[in-house]
Short mmCIF file of C-alpha atoms in Angstrom, two decimals:
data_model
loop_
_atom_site.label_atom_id
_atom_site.label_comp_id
_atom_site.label_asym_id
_atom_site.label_seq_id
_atom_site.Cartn_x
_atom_site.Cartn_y
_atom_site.Cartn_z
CA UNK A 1 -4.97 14.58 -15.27
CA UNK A 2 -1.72 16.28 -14.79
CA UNK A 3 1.14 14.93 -12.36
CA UNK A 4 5.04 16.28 -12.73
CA UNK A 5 6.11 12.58 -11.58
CA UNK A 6 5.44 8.97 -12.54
CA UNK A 7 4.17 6.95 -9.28
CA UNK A 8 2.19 3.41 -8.64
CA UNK A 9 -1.11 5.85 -7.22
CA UNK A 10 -0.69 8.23 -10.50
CA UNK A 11 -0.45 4.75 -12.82
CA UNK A 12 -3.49 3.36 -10.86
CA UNK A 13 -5.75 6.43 -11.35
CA UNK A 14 -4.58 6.83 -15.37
CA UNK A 15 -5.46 3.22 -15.91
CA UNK A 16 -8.60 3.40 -14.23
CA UNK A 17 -9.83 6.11 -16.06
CA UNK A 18 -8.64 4.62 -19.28
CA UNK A 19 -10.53 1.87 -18.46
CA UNK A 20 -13.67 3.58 -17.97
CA UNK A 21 -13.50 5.44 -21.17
CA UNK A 22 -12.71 2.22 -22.76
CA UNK A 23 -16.07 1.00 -21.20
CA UNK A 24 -17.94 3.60 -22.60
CA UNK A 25 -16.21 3.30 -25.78
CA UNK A 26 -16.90 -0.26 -26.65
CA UNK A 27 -20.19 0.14 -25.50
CA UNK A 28 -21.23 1.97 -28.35
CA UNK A 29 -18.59 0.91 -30.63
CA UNK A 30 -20.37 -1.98 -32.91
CA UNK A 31 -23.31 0.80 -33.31
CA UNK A 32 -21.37 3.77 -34.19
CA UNK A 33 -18.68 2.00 -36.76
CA UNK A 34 -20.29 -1.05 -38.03
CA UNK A 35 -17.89 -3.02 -37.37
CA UNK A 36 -16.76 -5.10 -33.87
CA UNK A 37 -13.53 -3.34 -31.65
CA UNK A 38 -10.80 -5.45 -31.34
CA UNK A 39 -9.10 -6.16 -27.75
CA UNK A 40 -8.85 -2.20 -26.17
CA UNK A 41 -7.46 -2.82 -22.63
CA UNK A 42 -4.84 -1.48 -20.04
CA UNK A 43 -3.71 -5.17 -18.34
CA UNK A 44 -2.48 -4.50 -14.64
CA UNK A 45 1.19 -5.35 -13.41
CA UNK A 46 0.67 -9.25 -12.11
CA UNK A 47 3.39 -11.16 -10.52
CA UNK A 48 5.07 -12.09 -13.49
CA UNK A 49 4.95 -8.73 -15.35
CA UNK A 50 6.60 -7.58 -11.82
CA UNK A 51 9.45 -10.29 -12.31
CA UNK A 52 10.19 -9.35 -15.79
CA UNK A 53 10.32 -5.48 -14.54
CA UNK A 54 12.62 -6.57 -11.60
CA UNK A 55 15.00 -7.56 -14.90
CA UNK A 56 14.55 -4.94 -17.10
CA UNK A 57 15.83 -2.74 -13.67
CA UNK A 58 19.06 -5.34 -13.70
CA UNK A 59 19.43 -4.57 -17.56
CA UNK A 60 19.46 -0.77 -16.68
CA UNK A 61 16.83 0.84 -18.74
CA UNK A 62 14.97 4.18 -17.89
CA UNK A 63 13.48 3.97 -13.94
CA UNK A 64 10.55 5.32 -15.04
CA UNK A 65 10.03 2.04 -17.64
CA UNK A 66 10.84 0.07 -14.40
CA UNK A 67 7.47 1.98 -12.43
CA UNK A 68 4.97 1.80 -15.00
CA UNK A 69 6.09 -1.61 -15.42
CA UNK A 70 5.29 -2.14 -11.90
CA UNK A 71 2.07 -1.24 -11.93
CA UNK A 72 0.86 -1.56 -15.87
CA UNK A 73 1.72 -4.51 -17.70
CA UNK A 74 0.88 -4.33 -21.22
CA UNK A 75 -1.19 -1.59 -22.85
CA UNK A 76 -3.45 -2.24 -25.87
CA UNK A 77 -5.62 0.08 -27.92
CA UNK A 78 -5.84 -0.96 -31.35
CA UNK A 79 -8.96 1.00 -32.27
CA UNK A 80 -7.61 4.28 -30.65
CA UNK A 81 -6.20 6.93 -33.67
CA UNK A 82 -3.70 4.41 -35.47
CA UNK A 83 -3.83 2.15 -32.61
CA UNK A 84 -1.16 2.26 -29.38
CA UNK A 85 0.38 -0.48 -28.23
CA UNK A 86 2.89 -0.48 -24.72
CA UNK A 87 4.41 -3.57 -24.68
CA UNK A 88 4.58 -6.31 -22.29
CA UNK A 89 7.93 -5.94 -20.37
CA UNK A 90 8.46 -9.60 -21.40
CA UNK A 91 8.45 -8.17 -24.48
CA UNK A 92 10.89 -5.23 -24.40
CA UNK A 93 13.65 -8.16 -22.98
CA UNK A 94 13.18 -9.83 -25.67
CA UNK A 95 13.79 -7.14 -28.41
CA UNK A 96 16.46 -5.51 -25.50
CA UNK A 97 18.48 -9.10 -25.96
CA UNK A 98 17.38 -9.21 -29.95
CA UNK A 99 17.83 -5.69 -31.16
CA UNK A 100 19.74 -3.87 -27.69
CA UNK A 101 19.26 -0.20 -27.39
CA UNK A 102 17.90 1.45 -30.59
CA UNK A 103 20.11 5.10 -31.70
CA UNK A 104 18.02 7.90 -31.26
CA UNK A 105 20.73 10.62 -31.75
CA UNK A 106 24.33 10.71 -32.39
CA UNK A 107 24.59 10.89 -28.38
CA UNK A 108 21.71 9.20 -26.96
CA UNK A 109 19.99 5.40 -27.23
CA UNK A 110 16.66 3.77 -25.80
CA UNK A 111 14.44 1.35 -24.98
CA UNK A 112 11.67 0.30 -27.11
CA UNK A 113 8.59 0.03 -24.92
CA UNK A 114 5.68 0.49 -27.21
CA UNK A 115 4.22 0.98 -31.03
CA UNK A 116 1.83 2.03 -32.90
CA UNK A 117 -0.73 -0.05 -35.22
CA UNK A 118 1.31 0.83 -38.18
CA UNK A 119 4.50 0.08 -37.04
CA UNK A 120 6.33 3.14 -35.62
CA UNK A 121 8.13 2.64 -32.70
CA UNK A 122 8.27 4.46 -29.04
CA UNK A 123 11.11 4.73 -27.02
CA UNK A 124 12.35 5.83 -23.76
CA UNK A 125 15.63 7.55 -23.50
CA UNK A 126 17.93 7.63 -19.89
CA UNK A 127 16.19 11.18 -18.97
CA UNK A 128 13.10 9.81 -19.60
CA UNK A 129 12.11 11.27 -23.15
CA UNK A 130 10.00 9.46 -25.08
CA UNK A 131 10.50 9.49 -29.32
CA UNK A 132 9.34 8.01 -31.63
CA UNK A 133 10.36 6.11 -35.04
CA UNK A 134 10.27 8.38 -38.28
CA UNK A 135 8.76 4.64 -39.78
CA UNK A 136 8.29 1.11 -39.33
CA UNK A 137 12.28 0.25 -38.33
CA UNK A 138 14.35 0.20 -35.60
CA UNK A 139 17.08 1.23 -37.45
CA UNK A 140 15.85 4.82 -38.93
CA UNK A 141 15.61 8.20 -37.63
CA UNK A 142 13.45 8.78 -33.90
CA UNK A 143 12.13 12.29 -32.60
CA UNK A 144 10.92 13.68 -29.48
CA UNK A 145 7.54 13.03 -29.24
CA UNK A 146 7.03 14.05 -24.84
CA UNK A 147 9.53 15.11 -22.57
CA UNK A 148 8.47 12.37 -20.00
CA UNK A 149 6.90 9.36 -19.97
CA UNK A 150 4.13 10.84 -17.83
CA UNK A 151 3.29 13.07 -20.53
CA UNK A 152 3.64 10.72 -23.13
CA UNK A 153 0.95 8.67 -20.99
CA UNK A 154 -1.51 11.80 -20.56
CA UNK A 155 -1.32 12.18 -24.38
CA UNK A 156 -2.45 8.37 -24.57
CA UNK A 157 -5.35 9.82 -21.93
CA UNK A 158 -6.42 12.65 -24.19
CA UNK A 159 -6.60 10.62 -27.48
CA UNK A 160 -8.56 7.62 -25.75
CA UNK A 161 -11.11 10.71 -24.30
CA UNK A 162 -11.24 12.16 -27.83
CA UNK A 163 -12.26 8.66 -29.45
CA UNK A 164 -14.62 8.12 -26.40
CA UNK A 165 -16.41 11.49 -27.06
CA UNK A 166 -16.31 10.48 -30.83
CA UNK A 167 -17.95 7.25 -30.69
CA UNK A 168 -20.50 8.46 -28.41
CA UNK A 169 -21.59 11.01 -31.22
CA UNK A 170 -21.35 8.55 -33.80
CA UNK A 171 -23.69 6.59 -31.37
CA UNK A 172 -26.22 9.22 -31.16
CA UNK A 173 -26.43 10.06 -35.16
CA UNK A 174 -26.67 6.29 -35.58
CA UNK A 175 -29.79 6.35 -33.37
CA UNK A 176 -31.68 9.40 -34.62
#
């Protein structure tokens, strides 16, 4: 699932088909770990996910934040790798009026947007880079992690499809 640019009928298609791996996924999950998922789930833009992306557009982070914002609201998948987390864009005001733009070089700041399960931070430069904490703090180094949001979302794609084709052999040894 490749696409050069970020756009509401790209963000619809990624989130269905994280969706349906997700499906699949938790499906098996209880069998193949032994243990119950928690809450793995990509929750669509709503009205007032839209209203909170109308301000983070007035507060004049990355336009790209601004689409998937439009169309995604919140993105949770604590069972996938260390767990990935996009946060709601309620959220990134809050830490924007809390914390403001977070260094990422000498030259260049960002906007938080998301996290992992243990803490490290993701966030989205003016060009539209995404990088991401060296640890748990706002205040340490960051480093490229994907040139574009887009491809920082198909990594996101390729690690759910990974776990989803893990669990499902997990699933099958469980059963034989």
């Amino acid at each position: 699932m490749t696409t050069p640019d970020l756009s509401a009928d790209w963000l619809t298609n990624w989130q269905r088909e994280i969706t349906a791996m997700l499906e699949q996924t938790l499906a098996r999950f209880e069998t193949a770990y032994g243990y119950p998922p928690g809450d793995n789930d990509v929750l669509v833009a709503d009205d007032q996910s839209r209203a909170a992306a109308a301000q983070l557009e007035d507060a004049a982070v990355p336009a790209a934040l601004v689409t998937l914002y439009s169309s995604i609201a919140e993105l949770q998948l604590p069972d996938i790798d260390h767990g990935y987390f996009i946060h709601s864009p309620d959220l990134v005001l809050d830490h924007l009026t809390e914390y403001g733009p977070v260094r990422l070089t000498d030259h260049r700041t960002g906007i938080v947007f998301g996290s992992d399960g243990g803490g490290i931070l993701f966030a989205l430069d003016q060009g539209g880079q995404v990088h991401r904490s060296t640890t748990a703090s706002w205040f340490d180094d960051f480093e490229p992690t994907a040139p574009t949001l887009t491809q920082f979302l198909e990594q996101l794609h390729r690690a759910t499809a990974v776990f989803t084709d893990d669990t499902k052999r997990h699933s099958a040894t469980e059963h034989s």
